[in-house]
CSV table of C-alpha atoms and ligand atoms in Angstrom, one decimal:
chain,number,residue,atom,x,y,z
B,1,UNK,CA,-21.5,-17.0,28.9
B,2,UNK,CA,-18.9,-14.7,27.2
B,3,UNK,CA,-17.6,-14.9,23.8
B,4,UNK,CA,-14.0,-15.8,23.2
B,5,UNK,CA,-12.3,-13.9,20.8
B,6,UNK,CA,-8.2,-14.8,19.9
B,7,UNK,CA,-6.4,-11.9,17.7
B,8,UNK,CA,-3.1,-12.2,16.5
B,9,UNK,CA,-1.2,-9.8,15.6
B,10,UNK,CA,-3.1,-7.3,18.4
B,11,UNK,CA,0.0,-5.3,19.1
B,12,UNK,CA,-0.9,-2.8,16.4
B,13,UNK,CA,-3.6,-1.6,13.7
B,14,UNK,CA,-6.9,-3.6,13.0
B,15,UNK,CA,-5.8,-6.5,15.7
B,16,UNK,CA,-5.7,-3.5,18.1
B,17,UNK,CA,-8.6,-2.0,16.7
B,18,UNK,CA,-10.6,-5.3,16.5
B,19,UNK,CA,-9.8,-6.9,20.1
B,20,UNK,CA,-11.1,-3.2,21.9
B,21,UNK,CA,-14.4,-3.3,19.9
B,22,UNK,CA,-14.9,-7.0,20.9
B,23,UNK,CA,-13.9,-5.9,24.5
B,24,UNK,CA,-16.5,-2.8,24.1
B,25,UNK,CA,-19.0,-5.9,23.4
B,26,UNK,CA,-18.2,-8.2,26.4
B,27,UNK,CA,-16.3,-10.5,24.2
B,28,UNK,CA,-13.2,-12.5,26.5
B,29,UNK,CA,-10.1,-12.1,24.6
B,30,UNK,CA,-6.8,-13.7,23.7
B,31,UNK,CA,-4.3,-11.6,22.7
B,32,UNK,CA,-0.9,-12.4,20.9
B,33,UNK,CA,1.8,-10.6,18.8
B,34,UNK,CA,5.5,-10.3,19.0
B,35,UNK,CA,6.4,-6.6,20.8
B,36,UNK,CA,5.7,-7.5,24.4
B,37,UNK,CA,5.2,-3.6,25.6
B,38,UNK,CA,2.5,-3.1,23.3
B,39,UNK,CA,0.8,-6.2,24.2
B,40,UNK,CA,1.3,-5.7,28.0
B,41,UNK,CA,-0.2,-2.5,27.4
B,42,UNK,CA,-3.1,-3.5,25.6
B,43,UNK,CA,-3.9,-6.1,27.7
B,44,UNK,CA,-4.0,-4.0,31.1
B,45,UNK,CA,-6.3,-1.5,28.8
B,46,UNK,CA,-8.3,-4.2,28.1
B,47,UNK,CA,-8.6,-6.2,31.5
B,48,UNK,CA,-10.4,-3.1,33.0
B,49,UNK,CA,-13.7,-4.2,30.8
B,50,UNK,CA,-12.8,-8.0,30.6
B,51,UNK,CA,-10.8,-11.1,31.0
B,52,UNK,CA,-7.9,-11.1,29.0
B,53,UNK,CA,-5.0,-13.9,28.0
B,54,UNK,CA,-2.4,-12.4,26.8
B,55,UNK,CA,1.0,-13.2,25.6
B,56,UNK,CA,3.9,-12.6,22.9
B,57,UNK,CA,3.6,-14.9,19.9
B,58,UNK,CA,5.5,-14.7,16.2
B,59,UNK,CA,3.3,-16.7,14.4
B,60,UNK,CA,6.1,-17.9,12.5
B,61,UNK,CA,6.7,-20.7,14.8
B,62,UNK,CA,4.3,-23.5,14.6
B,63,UNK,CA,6.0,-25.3,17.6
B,64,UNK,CA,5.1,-22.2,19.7
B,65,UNK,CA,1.5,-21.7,17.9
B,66,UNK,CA,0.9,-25.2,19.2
B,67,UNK,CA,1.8,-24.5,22.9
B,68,UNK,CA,0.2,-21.3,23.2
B,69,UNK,CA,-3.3,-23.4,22.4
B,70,UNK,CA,-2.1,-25.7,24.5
B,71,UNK,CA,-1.5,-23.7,27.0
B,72,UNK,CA,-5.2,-21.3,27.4
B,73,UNK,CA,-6.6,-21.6,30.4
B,74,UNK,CA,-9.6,-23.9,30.5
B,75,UNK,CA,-11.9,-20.6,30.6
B,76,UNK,CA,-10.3,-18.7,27.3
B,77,UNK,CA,-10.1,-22.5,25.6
B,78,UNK,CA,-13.2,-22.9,24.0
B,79,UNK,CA,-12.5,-19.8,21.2
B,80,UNK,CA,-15.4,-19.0,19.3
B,81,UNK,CA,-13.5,-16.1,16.9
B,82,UNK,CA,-10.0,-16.5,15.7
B,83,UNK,CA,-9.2,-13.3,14.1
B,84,UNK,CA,-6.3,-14.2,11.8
B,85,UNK,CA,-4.8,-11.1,11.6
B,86,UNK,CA,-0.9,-11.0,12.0
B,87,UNK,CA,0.7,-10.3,8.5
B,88,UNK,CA,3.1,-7.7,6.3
B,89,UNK,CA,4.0,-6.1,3.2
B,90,UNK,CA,7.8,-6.2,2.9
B,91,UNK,CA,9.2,-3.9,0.2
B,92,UNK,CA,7.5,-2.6,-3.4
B,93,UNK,CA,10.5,-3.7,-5.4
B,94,UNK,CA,9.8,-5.5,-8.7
B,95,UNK,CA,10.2,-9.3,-8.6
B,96,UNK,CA,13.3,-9.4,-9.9
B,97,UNK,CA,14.9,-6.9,-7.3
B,98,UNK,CA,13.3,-8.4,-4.3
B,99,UNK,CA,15.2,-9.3,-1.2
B,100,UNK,CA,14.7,-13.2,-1.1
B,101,UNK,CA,14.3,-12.9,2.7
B,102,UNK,CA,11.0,-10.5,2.4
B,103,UNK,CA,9.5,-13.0,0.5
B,104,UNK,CA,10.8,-15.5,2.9
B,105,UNK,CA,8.8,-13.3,5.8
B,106,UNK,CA,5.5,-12.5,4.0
B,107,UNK,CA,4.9,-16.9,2.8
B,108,UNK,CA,5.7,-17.6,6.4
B,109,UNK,CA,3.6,-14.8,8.1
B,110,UNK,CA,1.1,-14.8,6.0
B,111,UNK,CA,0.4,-17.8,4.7
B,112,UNK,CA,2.4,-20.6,7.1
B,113,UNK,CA,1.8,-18.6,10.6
B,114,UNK,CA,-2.3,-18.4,9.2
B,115,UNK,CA,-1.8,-22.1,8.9
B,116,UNK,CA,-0.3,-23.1,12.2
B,117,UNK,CA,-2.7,-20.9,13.9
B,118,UNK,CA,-6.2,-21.9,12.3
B,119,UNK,CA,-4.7,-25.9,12.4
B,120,UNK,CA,-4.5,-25.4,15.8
B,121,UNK,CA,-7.8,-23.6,16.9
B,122,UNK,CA,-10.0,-25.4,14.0
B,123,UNK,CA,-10.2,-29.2,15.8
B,124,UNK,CA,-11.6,-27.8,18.9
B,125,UNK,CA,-14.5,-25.6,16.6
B,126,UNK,CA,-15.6,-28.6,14.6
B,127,UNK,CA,-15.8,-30.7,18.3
B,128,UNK,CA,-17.9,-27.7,19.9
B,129,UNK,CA,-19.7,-27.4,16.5
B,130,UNK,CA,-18.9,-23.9,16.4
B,131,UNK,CA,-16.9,-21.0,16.0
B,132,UNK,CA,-15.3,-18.4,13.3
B,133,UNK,CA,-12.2,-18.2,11.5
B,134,UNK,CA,-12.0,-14.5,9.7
B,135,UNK,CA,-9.6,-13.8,8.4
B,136,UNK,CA,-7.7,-10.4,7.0
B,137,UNK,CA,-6.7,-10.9,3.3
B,138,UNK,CA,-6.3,-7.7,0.8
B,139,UNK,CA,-7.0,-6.4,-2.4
B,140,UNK,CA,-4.4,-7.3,-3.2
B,141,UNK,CA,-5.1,-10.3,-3.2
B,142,UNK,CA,-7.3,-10.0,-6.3
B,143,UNK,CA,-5.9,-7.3,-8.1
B,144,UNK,CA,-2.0,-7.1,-9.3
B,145,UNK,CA,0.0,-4.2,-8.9
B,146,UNK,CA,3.2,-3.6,-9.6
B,147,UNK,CA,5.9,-4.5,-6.2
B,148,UNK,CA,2.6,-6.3,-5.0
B,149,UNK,CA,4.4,-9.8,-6.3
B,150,UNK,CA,4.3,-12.0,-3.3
B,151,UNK,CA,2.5,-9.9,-0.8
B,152,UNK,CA,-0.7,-10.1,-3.4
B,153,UNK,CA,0.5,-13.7,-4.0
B,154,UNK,CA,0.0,-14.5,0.1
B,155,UNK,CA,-3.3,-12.6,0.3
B,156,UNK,CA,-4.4,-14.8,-3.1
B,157,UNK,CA,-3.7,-18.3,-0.6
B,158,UNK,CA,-5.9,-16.9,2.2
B,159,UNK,CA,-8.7,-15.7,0.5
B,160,UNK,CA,-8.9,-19.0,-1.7
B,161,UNK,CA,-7.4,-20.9,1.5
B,162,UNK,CA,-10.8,-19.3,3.1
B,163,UNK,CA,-13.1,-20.6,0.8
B,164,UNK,CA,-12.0,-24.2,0.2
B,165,UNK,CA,-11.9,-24.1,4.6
B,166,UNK,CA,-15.7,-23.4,4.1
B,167,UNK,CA,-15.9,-26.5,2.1
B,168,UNK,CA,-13.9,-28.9,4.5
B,169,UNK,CA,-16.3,-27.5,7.2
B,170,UNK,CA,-19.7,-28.1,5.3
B,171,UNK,CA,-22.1,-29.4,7.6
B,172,UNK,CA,-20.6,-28.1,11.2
B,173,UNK,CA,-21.8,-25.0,12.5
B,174,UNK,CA,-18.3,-23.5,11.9
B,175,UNK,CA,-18.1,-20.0,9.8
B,176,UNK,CA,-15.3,-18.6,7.9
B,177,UNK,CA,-15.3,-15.2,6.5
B,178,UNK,CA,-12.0,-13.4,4.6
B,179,UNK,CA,-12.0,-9.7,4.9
B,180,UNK,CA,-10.2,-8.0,2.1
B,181,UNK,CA,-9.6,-4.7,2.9
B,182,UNK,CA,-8.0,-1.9,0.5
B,183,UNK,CA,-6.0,1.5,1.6
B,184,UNK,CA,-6.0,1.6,5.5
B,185,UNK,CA,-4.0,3.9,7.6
B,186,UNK,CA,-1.8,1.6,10.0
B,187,UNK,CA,1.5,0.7,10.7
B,188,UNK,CA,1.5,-1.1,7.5
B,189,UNK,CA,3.1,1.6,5.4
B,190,UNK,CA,5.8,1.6,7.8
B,191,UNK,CA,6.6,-1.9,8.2
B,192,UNK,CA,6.3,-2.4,4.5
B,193,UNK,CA,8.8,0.3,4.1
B,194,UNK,CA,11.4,-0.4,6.9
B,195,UNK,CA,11.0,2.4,9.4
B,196,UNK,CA,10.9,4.9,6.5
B,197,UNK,CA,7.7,7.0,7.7
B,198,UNK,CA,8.4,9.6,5.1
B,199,UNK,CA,7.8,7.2,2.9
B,200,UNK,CA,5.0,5.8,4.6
B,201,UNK,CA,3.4,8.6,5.2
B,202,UNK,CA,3.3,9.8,1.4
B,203,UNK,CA,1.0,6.7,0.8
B,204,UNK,CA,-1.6,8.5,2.8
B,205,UNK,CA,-1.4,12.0,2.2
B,206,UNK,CA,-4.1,13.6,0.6
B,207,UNK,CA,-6.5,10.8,1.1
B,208,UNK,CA,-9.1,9.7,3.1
B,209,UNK,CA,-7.9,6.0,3.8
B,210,UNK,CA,-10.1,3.0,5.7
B,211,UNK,CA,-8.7,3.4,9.2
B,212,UNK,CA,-8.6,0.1,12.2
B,213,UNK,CA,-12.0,0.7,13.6
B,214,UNK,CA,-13.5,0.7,10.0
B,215,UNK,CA,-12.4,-2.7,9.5
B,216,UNK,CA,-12.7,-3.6,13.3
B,217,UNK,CA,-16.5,-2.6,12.6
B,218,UNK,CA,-16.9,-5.0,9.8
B,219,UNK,CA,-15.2,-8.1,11.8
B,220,UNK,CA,-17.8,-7.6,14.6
B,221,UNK,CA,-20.5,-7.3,11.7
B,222,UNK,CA,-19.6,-10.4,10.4
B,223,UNK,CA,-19.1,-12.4,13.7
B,224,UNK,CA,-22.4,-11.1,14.9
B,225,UNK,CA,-25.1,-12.2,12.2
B,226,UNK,CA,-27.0,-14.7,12.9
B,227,UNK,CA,-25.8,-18.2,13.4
B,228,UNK,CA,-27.0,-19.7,10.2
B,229,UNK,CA,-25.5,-16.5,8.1
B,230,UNK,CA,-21.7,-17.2,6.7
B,231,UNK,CA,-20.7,-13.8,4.9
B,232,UNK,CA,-18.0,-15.8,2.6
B,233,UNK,CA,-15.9,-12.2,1.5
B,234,UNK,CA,-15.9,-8.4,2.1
B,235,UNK,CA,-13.9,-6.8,-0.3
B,236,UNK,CA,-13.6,-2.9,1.4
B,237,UNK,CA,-12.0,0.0,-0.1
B,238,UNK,CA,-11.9,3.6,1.2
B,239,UNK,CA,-14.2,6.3,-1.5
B,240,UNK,CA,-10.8,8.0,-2.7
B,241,UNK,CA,-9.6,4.6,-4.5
B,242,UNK,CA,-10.5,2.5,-7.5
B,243,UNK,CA,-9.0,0.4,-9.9
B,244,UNK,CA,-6.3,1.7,-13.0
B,245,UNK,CA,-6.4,1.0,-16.0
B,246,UNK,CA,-4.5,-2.1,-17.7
B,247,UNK,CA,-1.2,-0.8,-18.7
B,248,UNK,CA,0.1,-0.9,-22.0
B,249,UNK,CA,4.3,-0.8,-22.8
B,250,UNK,CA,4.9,0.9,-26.1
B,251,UNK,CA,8.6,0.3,-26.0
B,252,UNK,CA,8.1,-3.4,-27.6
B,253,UNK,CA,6.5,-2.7,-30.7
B,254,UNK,CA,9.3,-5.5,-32.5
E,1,NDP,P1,0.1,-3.2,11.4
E,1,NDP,O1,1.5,-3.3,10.9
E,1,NDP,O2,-0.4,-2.0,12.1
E,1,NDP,O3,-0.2,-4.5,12.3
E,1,NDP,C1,0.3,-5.8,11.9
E,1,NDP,C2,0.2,-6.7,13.1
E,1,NDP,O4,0.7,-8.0,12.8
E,1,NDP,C3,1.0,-6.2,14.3
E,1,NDP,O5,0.3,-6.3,15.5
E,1,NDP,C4,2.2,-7.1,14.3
E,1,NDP,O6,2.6,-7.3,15.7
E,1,NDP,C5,1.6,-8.4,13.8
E,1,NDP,N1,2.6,-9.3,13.2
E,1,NDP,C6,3.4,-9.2,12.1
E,1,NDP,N2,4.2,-10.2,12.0
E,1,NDP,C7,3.9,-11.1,13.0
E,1,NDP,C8,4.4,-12.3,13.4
E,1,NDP,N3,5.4,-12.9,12.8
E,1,NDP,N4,3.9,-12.9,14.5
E,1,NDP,C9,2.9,-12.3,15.2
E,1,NDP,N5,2.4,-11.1,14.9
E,1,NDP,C10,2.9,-10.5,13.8
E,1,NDP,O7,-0.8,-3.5,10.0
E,1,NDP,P2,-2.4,-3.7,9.8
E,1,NDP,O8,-3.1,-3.6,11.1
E,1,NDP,O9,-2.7,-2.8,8.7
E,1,NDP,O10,-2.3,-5.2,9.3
E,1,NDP,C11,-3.1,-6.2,9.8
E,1,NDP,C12,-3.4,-7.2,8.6
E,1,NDP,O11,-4.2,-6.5,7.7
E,1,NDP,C13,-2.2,-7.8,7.9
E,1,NDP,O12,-2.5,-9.1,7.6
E,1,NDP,C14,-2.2,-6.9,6.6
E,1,NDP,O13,-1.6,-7.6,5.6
E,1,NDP,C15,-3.7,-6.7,6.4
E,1,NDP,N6,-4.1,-5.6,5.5
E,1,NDP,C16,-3.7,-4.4,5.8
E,1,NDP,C17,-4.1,-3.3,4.9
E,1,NDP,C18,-3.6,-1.9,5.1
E,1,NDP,O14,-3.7,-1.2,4.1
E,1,NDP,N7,-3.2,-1.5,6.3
E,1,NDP,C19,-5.0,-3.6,3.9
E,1,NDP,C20,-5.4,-5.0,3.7
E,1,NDP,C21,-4.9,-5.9,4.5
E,1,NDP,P3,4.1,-7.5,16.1
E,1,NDP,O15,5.0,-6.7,15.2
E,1,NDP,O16,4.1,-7.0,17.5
E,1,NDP,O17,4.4,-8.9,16.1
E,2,8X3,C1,-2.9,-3.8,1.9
E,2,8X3,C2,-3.5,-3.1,0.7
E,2,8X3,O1,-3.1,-2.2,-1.6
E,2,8X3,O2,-1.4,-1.7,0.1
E,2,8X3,O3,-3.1,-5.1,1.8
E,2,8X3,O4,-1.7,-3.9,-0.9
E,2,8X3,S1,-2.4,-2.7,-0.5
């Protein structure tokens, strides 16, 4: 019998990435995410090689999280990989110049649509006594930087949101994994900067960033080990990045 694989956030980057690798596989897939054109697209891609439930979703919106679950056929219901993917950077601006409603967008992305999705998927793993939540965190959700304020502070909840899951599930046969990539080449840039792909682009130039299929790669790496393997974290850069130094202010010297 197939694997079930549901990806949010598929319209784009490493959703889009992940759920053709998984398709390459065999795996079923459910697919979700806001811009219906993309998704319809994807999903006709897709349902050349395999079954394929698709269907436009802000995770945002736990009342519509709920019926979507709800709603899966009976042969896409028993999901065995929820790829918790959907999520954004809004803005670089310091804390204290932030537009209140990015913030607003990145908690409820991030953190509250990772919520209603994994509360709704999780009950039916722990009753089949298996299954995978991965989810996408960030680098940034470990190391500051500066404009990285609540973006970083989101990431921080799902990796440690990630581990404690692993202790709620102790004894079922359910896995959890947070992937924390660093510099990928995505929409990501773009969204984070509103449209602005001058902007975005300058974050990549010169570099050799992580691209979707590296980090699609990984999630089928970690979904594929053996049963009895839980990878708990993969932290991911690209070669052409590291860490700065800590930075000092010599303007307060009083
Ligand atoms: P993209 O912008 O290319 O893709 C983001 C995806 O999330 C899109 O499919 C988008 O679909 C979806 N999404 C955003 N908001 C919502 C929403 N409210 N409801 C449903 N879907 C939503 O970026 P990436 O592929 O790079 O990002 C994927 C994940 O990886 C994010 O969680 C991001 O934070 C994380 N990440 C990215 C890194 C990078 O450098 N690129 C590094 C580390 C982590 P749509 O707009 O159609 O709804
Ligand atoms: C995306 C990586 O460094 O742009 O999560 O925040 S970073």
């Amino acid at each position: 019998m197939a694997n079930i694989a549901f990806v949010t956030g598929a319209t784009s980057g490493f959703g889009a990435a992940c759920a053709r690798l998984f398709a390459t596989h065999g795996w079923k897939l459910i697919i979700c995410g806001r811009r219906q054109d993309r998704l319809e697209s994807l999903r006709a891609e897709l349902a050349a090689s395999v079954p394929v439930h698709a269907f436009p979703l802000d995770v945002r919106d736990e009342a519509a999280v709920n019926a979507a679950v709800a709603a899966l056929p009976d042969e896409f219901a028993a999901v065995d990989l929820l790829l918790n993917n959907a999520g954004l950077a809004l803005g670089l601006e310091p804390a204290q110049r932030c537009d209140m409603q990015d913030w607003h967008d990145m908690v409820d992305t991030n953190i509250k649509g990772l919520l209603y999705c994994t509360r709704a998927i999780l009950p039916g793993m722990v009753e089949r006594n298996r299954g995978h939540v991965v989810n996408i965190g960030s680098v940034a959700g470990s190391y500051p930087y500066p404009g990285g304020n609540v973006y970083g502070g989101t990431k921080a909840f799902v990796k440690q949101f990630s581990l404690d899951l692993r202790a709620d599930l102790l004894g079922t046969r359910v896995r959890v994994t947070n992937i924390e990539p660093g510099l990928a080449e995505s929409e990501f840039s773009l969204v984070r900067f509103k449209g602005d792909s001058a902007k975005a682009g300058q974050v990549y130039e010169g570099t050799r960033p992580l691209g979707p299929e590296d980090i699609a790669d990984i999630v089928f790496w970690v979904a594929t080990r053996p049963a009895h393997v839980n990878v708990n974290r993969v932290e991911v850069m690209p070669v052409c990045q590291a860490f700065a130094p800590f930075a000092i202010s010599r303007a307060l010297d009083g």
